[in-house]
mmCIF file of C-alpha atoms in Angstrom:
data_model
loop_
_atom_site.group_PDB
_atom_site.id
_atom_site.type_symbol
_atom_site.label_atom_id
_atom_site.label_comp_id
_atom_site.label_asym_id
_atom_site.label_seq_id
_atom_site.Cartn_x
_atom_site.Cartn_y
_atom_site.Cartn_z
ATOM 1 C CA MET A 51 28.467 10.777 19.331
ATOM 2 C CA LYS A 52 26.662 7.740 20.764
ATOM 3 C CA LYS A 53 24.097 10.033 22.395
ATOM 4 C CA LEU A 54 23.448 11.805 19.085
ATOM 5 C CA PHE A 55 22.985 8.479 17.287
ATOM 6 C CA PHE A 56 20.610 7.284 20.023
ATOM 7 C CA LEU A 57 18.549 10.495 19.809
ATOM 8 C CA LEU A 58 18.291 10.208 16.033
ATOM 9 C CA LEU A 59 17.248 6.571 16.344
ATOM 10 C CA LEU A 60 14.668 7.466 18.995
ATOM 11 C CA ALA A 61 13.251 10.267 16.809
ATOM 12 C CA THR A 62 12.927 7.859 13.890
ATOM 13 C CA PHE A 63 10.893 5.370 15.906
ATOM 14 C CA ALA A 64 8.820 8.110 17.557
ATOM 15 C CA SER A 65 7.439 9.140 14.154
ATOM 16 C CA CYS A 66 5.569 5.809 13.927
ATOM 17 C CA SER A 67 3.382 5.067 16.922
ATOM 18 C CA LYS A 68 2.609 1.509 18.016
ATOM 19 C CA ASN A 69 -1.015 2.114 17.051
ATOM 20 C CA ASP A 70 0.010 2.968 13.483
ATOM 21 C CA ILE A 71 2.027 -0.234 13.207
ATOM 22 C CA LYS A 72 -0.809 -2.382 14.592
ATOM 23 C CA MET A 73 -3.336 -0.582 12.437
ATOM 24 C CA LEU A 74 -1.657 -1.282 9.068
ATOM 25 C CA THR A 75 -0.358 -4.596 7.796
ATOM 26 C CA ARG A 76 0.960 -5.213 4.299
ATOM 27 C CA TYR A 77 -1.154 -7.806 2.484
ATOM 28 C CA ASN A 78 0.767 -10.084 0.116
ATOM 29 C CA LEU A 79 -0.396 -10.245 -3.483
ATOM 30 C CA PRO A 80 0.731 -12.406 -6.399
ATOM 31 C CA GLN A 81 2.786 -10.587 -9.036
ATOM 32 C CA ASN A 82 0.952 -9.007 -11.951
ATOM 33 C CA ILE A 83 -2.478 -9.123 -10.331
ATOM 34 C CA ARG A 84 -4.972 -6.876 -12.115
ATOM 35 C CA ILE A 85 -8.576 -6.136 -11.197
ATOM 36 C CA ASP A 86 -11.181 -3.892 -12.792
ATOM 37 C CA ILE A 87 -10.379 -0.462 -11.314
ATOM 38 C CA PRO A 88 -8.628 2.560 -12.837
ATOM 39 C CA SER A 89 -4.836 2.801 -12.538
ATOM 40 C CA ASP A 90 -3.470 4.697 -9.531
ATOM 41 C CA SER A 91 -6.881 4.623 -7.814
ATOM 42 C CA MET A 92 -7.398 3.420 -4.259
ATOM 43 C CA ILE A 93 -10.324 1.246 -3.217
ATOM 44 C CA VAL A 94 -11.224 0.017 0.252
ATOM 45 C CA ILE A 95 -12.871 -3.411 0.398
ATOM 46 C CA ARG A 96 -15.024 -3.954 3.475
ATOM 47 C CA SER A 97 -16.596 -7.412 3.051
ATOM 48 C CA SER A 98 -15.879 -10.959 1.879
ATOM 49 C CA SER A 99 -18.477 -10.727 -0.872
ATOM 50 C CA GLU A 100 -16.927 -7.521 -2.253
ATOM 51 C CA PHE A 101 -13.474 -9.135 -2.019
ATOM 52 C CA ASP A 102 -14.630 -12.257 -3.890
ATOM 53 C CA ASN A 103 -16.318 -10.137 -6.551
ATOM 54 C CA ARG A 104 -13.306 -7.845 -7.089
ATOM 55 C CA PHE A 105 -10.679 -10.594 -7.071
ATOM 56 C CA LYS A 106 -12.464 -13.226 -9.194
ATOM 57 C CA GLY A 107 -9.915 -15.618 -10.611
ATOM 58 C CA TYR A 108 -7.362 -14.799 -7.888
ATOM 59 C CA THR A 109 -9.127 -15.868 -4.678
ATOM 60 C CA ASP A 110 -7.359 -19.262 -4.553
ATOM 61 C CA GLU A 111 -3.993 -17.441 -4.547
ATOM 62 C CA LEU A 112 -4.909 -14.913 -1.827
ATOM 63 C CA SER A 113 -4.875 -15.226 1.959
ATOM 64 C CA LYS A 114 -8.209 -15.162 3.732
ATOM 65 C CA ILE A 115 -9.144 -11.898 5.450
ATOM 66 C CA ASP A 116 -11.271 -11.550 8.577
ATOM 67 C CA PHE A 117 -13.472 -8.655 7.435
ATOM 68 C CA ASN A 118 -14.935 -8.410 10.944
ATOM 69 C CA LYS A 119 -11.514 -7.093 12.037
ATOM 70 C CA TYR A 120 -10.010 -5.565 8.873
ATOM 71 C CA ASP A 121 -10.720 -3.663 5.688
ATOM 72 C CA LEU A 122 -8.445 -4.067 2.663
ATOM 73 C CA ALA A 123 -6.976 -0.970 0.994
ATOM 74 C CA TYR A 124 -5.925 -1.817 -2.570
ATOM 75 C CA ILE A 125 -4.250 0.192 -5.331
ATOM 76 C CA GLN A 126 -2.762 -0.801 -8.680
ATOM 77 C CA GLY A 127 -1.021 0.963 -11.510
ATOM 78 C CA ALA A 128 1.182 0.621 -14.543
ATOM 79 C CA SER A 129 4.657 2.032 -14.941
ATOM 80 C CA PRO A 130 5.770 2.883 -18.492
ATOM 81 C CA THR A 131 9.237 1.514 -17.601
ATOM 82 C CA GLY A 132 10.730 -0.890 -15.073
ATOM 83 C CA ILE A 133 10.413 -0.306 -11.335
ATOM 84 C CA GLU A 134 13.517 0.090 -9.221
ATOM 85 C CA ASP A 135 11.872 0.800 -5.865
ATOM 86 C CA PHE A 136 8.685 1.852 -4.030
ATOM 87 C CA ASN A 137 8.624 4.479 -1.279
ATOM 88 C CA VAL A 138 5.332 4.158 0.599
ATOM 89 C CA GLN A 139 4.248 6.662 3.259
ATOM 90 C CA TRP A 140 1.029 6.513 5.283
ATOM 91 C CA ASN A 141 -0.610 9.317 7.244
ATOM 92 C CA VAL A 142 -3.249 7.816 9.534
ATOM 93 C CA ASP A 143 -3.670 11.002 11.573
ATOM 94 C CA THR A 144 -6.015 12.423 8.931
ATOM 95 C CA THR A 145 -9.510 11.563 7.760
ATOM 96 C CA PRO A 146 -9.466 10.121 5.187
ATOM 97 C CA TYR A 147 -6.137 8.367 5.634
ATOM 98 C CA GLU A 148 -3.468 9.406 3.139
ATOM 99 C CA LEU A 149 -1.200 7.075 1.200
ATOM 100 C CA SER A 150 1.696 8.500 -0.820
ATOM 101 C CA ILE A 151 3.548 6.234 -3.227
ATOM 102 C CA ASN A 152 6.720 7.301 -4.980
ATOM 103 C CA ILE A 153 7.827 4.813 -7.615
ATOM 104 C CA LYS A 154 11.422 5.020 -8.765
ATOM 105 C CA ASN A 155 11.541 3.881 -12.352
ATOM 106 C CA ASN A 156 14.462 2.592 -14.360
ATOM 107 C CA ILE A 157 14.831 2.172 -18.099
ATOM 108 C CA THR A 158 16.038 -1.427 -18.126
ATOM 109 C CA THR A 159 12.647 -2.968 -18.766
ATOM 110 C CA GLN A 160 9.385 -1.954 -20.333
ATOM 111 C CA TYR A 161 5.853 -1.528 -19.025
ATOM 112 C CA LYS A 162 5.385 -2.993 -15.540
ATOM 113 C CA ILE A 163 2.100 -3.434 -13.703
ATOM 114 C CA TRP A 164 2.126 -3.174 -9.921
ATOM 115 C CA SER A 165 -0.269 -3.448 -7.003
ATOM 116 C CA LEU A 166 -0.160 -2.849 -3.257
ATOM 117 C CA ALA A 167 -2.603 -3.841 -0.540
ATOM 118 C CA TYR A 168 -2.825 -3.183 3.179
ATOM 119 C CA LEU A 169 -5.053 -4.557 5.903
ATOM 120 C CA ILE A 170 -6.471 -1.709 7.977
ATOM 121 C CA ALA A 171 -7.915 -2.342 11.424
ATOM 122 C CA LYS A 172 -11.705 -2.059 11.089
ATOM 123 C CA ARG A 173 -12.992 1.413 11.991
ATOM 124 C CA LYS A 174 -16.003 3.496 11.118
ATOM 125 C CA ASN A 175 -14.206 5.780 8.610
ATOM 126 C CA ASN A 176 -11.566 3.685 6.866
ATOM 127 C CA ASP A 177 -11.431 5.833 3.763
ATOM 128 C CA VAL A 178 -8.089 6.294 2.018
ATOM 129 C CA VAL A 179 -6.886 8.787 -0.579
ATOM 130 C CA ALA A 180 -3.750 7.984 -2.512
ATOM 131 C CA SER A 181 -1.234 9.849 -4.625
ATOM 132 C CA VAL A 182 1.228 8.152 -6.955
ATOM 133 C CA VAL A 183 4.370 9.762 -8.363
ATOM 134 C CA TYR A 184 6.548 8.101 -10.993
ATOM 135 C CA ASP A 185 10.173 9.196 -10.614
ATOM 136 C CA ASN A 186 12.074 8.475 -13.848
ATOM 137 C CA ALA A 187 15.728 7.439 -13.618
ATOM 138 C CA ILE A 188 16.542 9.701 -16.574
ATOM 139 C CA ASP A 189 15.429 12.736 -14.581
ATOM 140 C CA ARG A 190 17.767 11.959 -11.646
#
């Protein structure tokens, strides 16, 4: 039984390489941040000037980014109900990179805006496509 548990644990960690972990870092954002992009759309910010332009009014609240080393992947959306949980999955073995977000909703609160951001190690083709699925609690 211990061997089976160890093999399952090893398989879990093998699915994420060390390069993937070093390549992506979650970037902390203040709650309810909103910038001028469509909901559920991914953008990749590659410079300080683009960052300052996109995040006007929030730059004092945000950590500085070394854009010589990183790009910032950013997505935001709006849930018609409350949010119970996020399930975020990255596939960095494709070009462009793929981000899948499954949002588990609940019906305890109304309309909730959300945003996620990740630092991506600077590379030539740091393009990202994203898909967002809203999973309603009523449907479960």
